[in-house]
Amino acid sequence: MNKHAASPPPTHGSTSAAAMLVALATAFALSQAFRTVGAMMATPLTQHFGLTPQALGTWAGTFHFTFGIMQLAMGVSIDHFGVRRTVLTAFPLAIAGAALCTVAPGFGALLLGQALIGVGCAPAFLACTVFIARHFDAARFTAMSGLVMSLAGMGILFTGTPLALLIEAASWRAGYAALTAFAVLSWIVIFWRVHEPARTTIASDEPAPERQSLRQAVRDLLPLFAMPHTLGLLCFACVSYAAFITLRGLWLGPVLHDRHGLSLVASGNVALVMTVAGMASPMLFGRLDPGGARRTRWMMRCAFAGAAMFAAMALTQSRAIDIGLPIVYGMLSGYSVLLYAYTKNAYPAAVTGRAMALLNMAMFLGVSLMQWTTGVAASWAVAQGSEPFRAVFLTVSGMLAAGTLAFWLLPRAKVPVRPTP
């Protein structure tokens, strides 16, 4: 950890820090919107470009792949250069990618745009979590993280009924154009509002510590992989958030439209209700976080319950279940906020940024893998003359159960008995 880049003492939740956190959360909200556009755009994109289910999974997964592989670099950048400079430098790539998607003449340009958006959005949530860790009391970490996740749900909210109405009134290109404009506004707000407090200085008779090189900072990530609890954490991280985004961000619209004949706007209404439930859930889990061993039990039980829900959607093909269970799962999905608190307690404070970056990398590479895998499963099912969504939901259920089982069986971090939000 670069001591010279260390943050000042926490501001204990001051108004100034809260305002800066809200500004940073706008970029996270846009990141949430970009990663969930697929639910409403999948059908019109398939019709426009003639996409197969596998191509659709590749398109959705491209954002999360580039987002995920950039997490470690963004963690190092935040530790080295600070939250403000990292976000303001990276986010213009998301703006450029969204603009490219708006005018994309073919599938290749659409993929390139998705890749740029993923890189540009890569520091969005990581910046929020590190900012909370640096500028708020430790006792408020889980609650503030849950609050940010709930606020950022406004981005997912837009990709429900509002996006469906916009697509029906104009086209899918209009949806990307609107997101481009919102991204520009977010960058301006962050440039205007976010100014990290000046670094505290050491005593004048002590020499300033040497500025750490980026190469050394990258090498400092390696000890995280040597810790015995890291593997189980990564297995769980790869599937817990991925299941929610694979449903809400890709397959919810197609399954309601193709399996049950709902219109795009009606599908958007279901997505909207699921999103509202998902917005309240992280804040609720943040407030109720039991800490200690109970926290990990909550995480595993919620994940196993989610796997059962996906299996039910796969095997019943009931309209009521396919509408109701996504909403229930939205209410349950906030358990992923507990994973951030678990990670914060599992690693030394000096590598908080990099530990969170490693967690985010696993989560979003997991989303990419799950979306691509479900696309392959759907294409295979179509080739076999089977219903594609059964294969999709069985794949999600199996991956979610396997990752949670690995977390259960592999070594876990020692956690305090008393709650440590």
XYZ file of C-alpha atoms in Angstrom:
421
model
C 0.000 0.000 0.000
C 1.371 3.409 -0.891
C 1.639 5.286 2.400
C 2.079 8.562 0.596
C -1.322 8.012 -1.038
C -2.964 7.094 2.251
C -6.217 8.808 2.993
C -6.843 11.321 5.735
C -8.698 10.312 8.863
C -12.333 9.396 8.310
C -14.711 12.294 8.074
C -17.249 10.359 10.196
C -19.999 10.748 7.614
C -19.806 14.505 7.135
C -22.180 16.280 4.781
C -19.325 16.975 2.383
C -18.312 13.316 2.260
C -21.939 12.244 1.821
C -22.393 14.644 -1.105
C -19.244 13.333 -2.777
C -20.409 9.754 -2.252
C -23.757 10.528 -3.912
C -21.890 12.050 -6.872
C -19.738 8.931 -7.200
C -22.874 6.810 -6.961
C -24.190 8.380 -10.187
C -21.405 6.635 -12.112
C -22.247 3.396 -10.331
C -25.913 3.879 -11.284
C -24.893 4.220 -14.939
C -22.768 1.111 -14.597
C -25.829 -0.716 -13.252
C -27.886 0.520 -16.197
C -25.325 -0.566 -18.786
C -25.059 -4.048 -17.315
C -28.837 -4.603 -17.319
C -29.863 -3.172 -20.705
C -29.958 -6.675 -22.139
C -33.281 -7.591 -20.565
C -35.094 -5.035 -22.740
C -32.650 -4.829 -25.660
C -32.127 -8.549 -26.222
C -35.252 -8.990 -28.345
C -34.835 -5.906 -30.598
C -31.098 -6.576 -31.005
C -31.800 -10.186 -31.934
C -34.304 -9.023 -34.538
C -32.027 -6.256 -35.893
C -28.771 -8.216 -36.109
C -30.147 -11.770 -36.325
C -28.339 -12.884 -33.165
C -28.252 -16.448 -31.887
C -28.666 -17.080 -28.136
C -24.908 -17.705 -27.929
C -24.155 -14.373 -29.641
C -26.590 -12.687 -27.255
C -24.737 -14.183 -24.286
C -21.423 -13.026 -25.761
C -22.757 -9.489 -26.232
C -24.014 -9.294 -22.650
C -20.897 -10.922 -21.236
C -18.454 -8.609 -23.039
C -19.244 -5.704 -20.710
C -18.666 -7.838 -17.638
C -15.499 -9.431 -19.034
C -13.712 -6.125 -19.658
C -15.180 -4.730 -16.438
C -13.859 -7.709 -14.496
C -10.356 -7.880 -15.922
C -9.838 -4.185 -15.147
C -10.729 -4.439 -11.465
C -7.220 -5.121 -10.183
C -5.781 -2.304 -12.286
C -8.481 0.053 -11.040
C -7.823 -0.965 -7.432
C -4.141 -0.172 -7.849
C -5.014 3.124 -9.553
C -7.374 4.125 -6.742
C -4.754 3.301 -4.124
C -2.066 5.098 -6.142
C -3.826 8.121 -7.687
C -7.053 8.431 -5.715
C -10.751 7.957 -6.377
C -11.400 11.212 -8.262
C -8.602 10.960 -10.814
C -9.305 7.288 -11.515
C -13.022 7.750 -12.162
C -12.652 10.939 -14.219
C -9.992 9.309 -16.417
C -11.804 6.017 -17.007
C -15.446 7.065 -17.358
C -15.050 8.868 -20.720
C -14.409 5.424 -22.221
C -17.911 4.405 -21.120
C -19.301 7.519 -22.791
C -17.430 6.693 -26.009
C -18.598 3.084 -25.904
C -22.226 4.059 -25.402
C -21.997 6.507 -28.307
C -20.506 3.768 -30.497
C -23.330 1.376 -29.574
C -25.835 4.081 -30.487
C -24.590 4.202 -34.085
C -23.236 0.618 -34.363
C -23.562 -0.584 -37.987
C -22.941 -4.209 -37.092
C -22.481 -6.724 -34.306
C -18.702 -6.175 -34.168
C -19.098 -2.472 -33.415
C -21.692 -3.325 -30.781
C -19.217 -5.679 -29.069
C -16.465 -3.042 -29.187
C -18.825 -0.512 -27.646
C -19.704 -2.968 -24.878
C -15.998 -3.544 -24.209
C -15.312 0.184 -23.911
C -18.291 0.649 -21.599
C -16.990 -2.152 -19.370
C -13.549 -0.565 -19.053
C -15.007 2.896 -18.429
C -17.373 1.661 -15.718
C -14.756 -0.554 -14.053
C -13.922 1.795 -11.153
C -17.520 2.867 -10.485
C -18.531 0.758 -7.499
C -14.988 0.095 -6.331
C -14.514 3.850 -5.999
C -17.625 4.032 -3.807
C -16.568 1.191 -1.497
C -13.038 2.525 -1.056
C -14.392 6.048 -0.483
C -16.701 4.703 2.238
C -13.833 2.775 3.855
C -11.639 5.886 3.854
C -14.083 8.622 4.825
C -16.749 7.023 7.049
C -16.654 5.261 10.399
C -15.863 1.555 10.117
C -19.089 0.724 11.972
C -21.094 2.210 9.080
C -19.350 0.381 6.249
C -21.978 -2.269 5.518
C -24.905 0.118 5.949
C -23.343 2.773 3.696
C -22.421 0.168 1.065
C -25.988 -1.074 1.084
C -27.272 2.478 0.761
C -25.027 3.116 -2.265
C -26.149 -0.128 -3.898
C -29.759 0.869 -3.341
C -29.212 4.370 -4.782
C -27.422 2.901 -7.770
C -30.479 0.758 -8.355
C -31.918 3.825 -10.077
C -29.801 2.795 -13.062
C -31.409 -0.634 -13.126
C -34.780 1.027 -12.645
C -34.293 2.900 -15.914
C -33.699 -0.342 -17.807
C -37.149 -1.630 -16.898
C -40.362 0.059 -18.031
C -38.739 3.422 -18.997
C -36.297 1.770 -21.392
C -39.007 -0.497 -22.795
C -41.233 2.518 -23.485
C -38.335 4.377 -25.121
C -37.498 1.419 -27.350
C -41.106 0.976 -28.409
C -41.518 4.708 -29.055
C -38.248 5.088 -30.953
C -35.690 2.251 -31.145
C -32.984 0.471 -29.203
C -30.538 3.088 -30.492
C -32.506 5.752 -28.625
C -31.942 3.768 -25.439
C -28.177 3.860 -25.901
C -28.358 7.563 -26.820
C -30.165 8.334 -23.558
C -27.578 6.392 -21.558
C -24.793 8.296 -23.328
C -26.332 11.613 -22.273
C -26.771 10.436 -18.679
C -23.135 9.287 -18.587
C -21.952 12.724 -19.706
C -23.999 14.344 -16.932
C -22.561 11.921 -14.368
C -18.982 12.790 -15.376
C -19.751 16.494 -15.018
C -21.282 15.999 -11.551
C -18.251 14.005 -10.365
C -15.848 16.610 -11.792
C -17.795 19.346 -10.020
C -18.559 17.734 -6.660
C -15.858 15.166 -5.850
C -12.724 16.658 -4.337
C -10.986 14.296 -1.963
C -9.700 15.954 1.212
C -6.056 16.982 1.140
C -3.597 14.331 2.252
C -2.497 14.646 5.837
C 1.181 15.435 6.218
C 3.603 13.764 8.555
C 5.763 15.614 11.037
C 8.102 18.085 9.378
C 11.202 16.417 10.793
C 10.333 13.131 9.087
C 11.087 12.555 5.424
C 8.136 11.924 3.118
C 7.849 8.230 2.263
C 8.970 7.207 -1.168
C 6.213 7.004 -3.751
C 5.516 3.375 -4.551
C 5.812 2.245 -8.157
C 2.835 0.749 -9.971
C 4.855 -2.421 -10.600
C 5.415 -2.875 -6.872
C 1.763 -2.151 -6.202
C 0.759 -4.909 -8.612
C 3.182 -7.320 -6.914
C 1.525 -6.498 -3.615
C -1.643 -8.175 -4.903
C -0.043 -11.620 -4.923
C -0.249 -12.259 -1.151
C -4.035 -12.119 -1.402
C -3.983 -15.247 -3.558
C -1.800 -17.041 -1.013
C -4.338 -16.678 1.790
C -6.281 -19.943 2.295
C -9.728 -18.319 2.383
C -9.319 -16.516 -0.951
C -10.271 -19.486 -3.154
C -13.612 -20.070 -1.457
C -14.363 -16.359 -1.538
C -13.652 -16.209 -5.274
C -15.852 -19.255 -5.971
C -18.783 -17.687 -4.143
C -18.174 -14.245 -5.633
C -18.202 -15.694 -9.156
C -21.791 -16.900 -8.858
C -23.640 -14.884 -6.211
C -24.067 -11.607 -8.098
C -23.865 -13.294 -11.499
C -27.148 -15.121 -10.968
C -29.053 -11.880 -10.341
C -27.527 -10.007 -13.287
C -27.864 -12.957 -15.674
C -31.590 -13.019 -14.957
C -32.332 -9.299 -14.635
C -29.763 -8.113 -17.163
C -30.227 -10.666 -19.942
C -32.867 -13.403 -19.835
C -35.839 -11.896 -17.998
C -37.163 -10.027 -21.029
C -36.685 -12.879 -23.513
C -38.250 -15.500 -21.241
C -41.347 -13.392 -20.611
C -41.645 -12.427 -24.284
C -40.815 -15.769 -25.932
C -42.089 -18.250 -23.355
C -45.234 -16.413 -22.248
C -45.960 -13.869 -25.004
C -45.684 -10.712 -22.878
C -45.065 -7.439 -24.688
C -41.830 -5.519 -24.234
C -43.544 -2.979 -21.971
C -45.233 -5.701 -19.899
C -41.847 -7.408 -19.519
C -40.433 -4.032 -18.529
C -43.063 -3.720 -15.824
C -41.967 -7.049 -14.319
C -38.345 -5.929 -14.538
C -39.311 -2.667 -12.834
C -40.917 -4.436 -9.876
C -37.949 -6.811 -9.605
C -35.637 -3.794 -9.634
C -37.554 -1.981 -6.892
C -37.290 -5.108 -4.762
C -33.588 -5.334 -5.609
C -33.042 -1.673 -4.655
C -34.492 -2.108 -1.175
C -32.761 -5.419 -0.538
C -29.091 -4.294 -0.149
C -30.058 -1.533 2.278
C -32.113 -4.022 4.298
C -29.323 -6.602 4.410
C -26.866 -3.834 5.277
C -28.965 -2.817 8.274
C -29.612 -6.393 9.427
C -26.054 -7.684 8.915
C -25.535 -10.065 11.887
C -21.750 -10.181 11.491
C -19.494 -13.061 12.473
C -20.293 -16.628 11.499
C -24.003 -15.804 11.169
C -23.181 -13.507 8.261
C -21.636 -16.352 6.258
C -24.582 -18.629 7.068
C -26.994 -15.968 5.796
C -24.978 -15.662 2.595
C -24.986 -19.398 1.905
C -28.646 -19.937 2.759
C -29.727 -17.088 0.489
C -27.612 -18.442 -2.358
C -28.964 -21.980 -2.014
C -32.507 -20.563 -1.925
C -31.740 -18.708 -5.152
C -30.513 -21.920 -6.796
C -33.817 -23.574 -5.873
C -35.771 -20.692 -7.421
C -33.907 -20.983 -10.722
C -34.521 -24.730 -10.754
C -38.250 -24.074 -10.251
C -38.277 -21.623 -13.181
C -36.526 -24.197 -15.328
C -38.773 -27.141 -14.545
C -42.243 -25.634 -14.212
C -42.477 -23.171 -17.138
C -45.301 -21.503 -15.235
C -46.192 -17.916 -16.098
C -46.949 -17.118 -12.448
C -43.619 -18.559 -11.306
C -41.645 -16.813 -14.059
C -43.177 -13.486 -13.003
C -43.270 -14.023 -9.245
C -39.935 -15.697 -8.503
C -37.778 -13.003 -10.175
C -39.451 -10.459 -7.891
C -38.835 -12.664 -4.841
C -35.236 -13.169 -5.960
C -34.865 -9.405 -6.297
C -35.862 -9.089 -2.641
C -33.283 -11.744 -1.746
C -30.453 -10.460 -3.945
C -29.168 -7.896 -1.450
C -27.310 -10.625 0.409
C -24.387 -9.909 -1.901
C -23.699 -6.737 0.125
C -22.716 -9.017 3.006
C -19.909 -10.332 0.833
C -18.283 -6.894 0.847
C -18.371 -6.754 4.650
C -16.980 -10.297 4.787
C -14.150 -9.313 2.441
C -13.367 -6.139 4.378
C -12.891 -8.202 7.542
C -10.989 -10.975 5.766
C -7.976 -8.911 4.659
C -5.609 -6.367 6.258
C -6.746 -2.750 6.154
C -3.651 -1.787 4.146
C -4.927 -3.709 1.106
C -8.617 -2.815 1.363
C -8.691 -1.305 -2.137
C -6.994 -4.281 -3.729
C -9.060 -6.835 -1.828
C -12.237 -5.116 -2.984
C -10.826 -4.993 -6.508
C -10.155 -8.735 -6.380
C -13.712 -9.340 -5.161
C -15.170 -7.175 -7.922
C -13.004 -8.881 -10.526
C -14.310 -12.280 -9.466
C -17.913 -11.078 -9.360
C -17.931 -9.569 -12.830
C -15.814 -12.199 -14.539
C -18.342 -14.571 -13.013
C -21.172 -12.609 -14.621
C -19.396 -12.768 -17.968
C -18.831 -16.500 -17.614
C -22.417 -17.191 -16.550
C -23.951 -15.083 -19.319
C -21.739 -16.685 -21.962
C -22.364 -20.192 -20.565
C -26.126 -19.711 -20.481
C -25.984 -18.458 -24.086
C -24.135 -21.614 -25.100
C -26.637 -23.736 -23.158
C -29.570 -21.997 -24.853
C -28.056 -22.475 -28.333
C -27.388 -26.140 -27.560
C -30.979 -26.605 -26.404
C -32.321 -24.987 -29.583
C -30.125 -27.294 -31.680
C -31.549 -30.265 -29.780
C -35.098 -29.061 -30.313
C -35.566 -28.272 -26.621
C -36.888 -25.209 -24.832
C -33.869 -22.877 -24.407
C -34.893 -21.233 -21.139
C -35.010 -24.541 -19.289
C -31.331 -25.003 -20.172
C -30.579 -21.398 -19.187
C -32.135 -21.616 -15.731
C -30.769 -25.082 -14.973
C -27.304 -23.763 -15.845
C -27.709 -20.777 -13.510
C -29.053 -23.002 -10.732
C -26.176 -25.459 -11.077
C -23.480 -22.789 -11.156
C -24.961 -20.958 -8.157
C -25.215 -24.158 -6.117
C -21.681 -25.265 -7.066
C -20.072 -21.941 -6.134
C -21.901 -21.823 -2.814
C -20.961 -25.413 -2.017
C -17.305 -24.578 -2.699
C -17.517 -21.610 -0.304
C -19.025 -23.895 2.324
C -16.409 -26.647 1.997
C -13.248 -24.575 1.446
C -11.501 -22.620 4.237
C -13.243 -19.390 5.208
C -11.824 -16.282 6.860
C -11.842 -16.059 10.630
C -14.398 -13.445 11.524
C -15.143 -11.652 14.785
C -17.992 -12.975 16.881
C -19.507 -9.517 17.354
C -20.997 -7.782 14.266
C -18.508 -5.681 12.325
C -20.522 -3.892 9.622
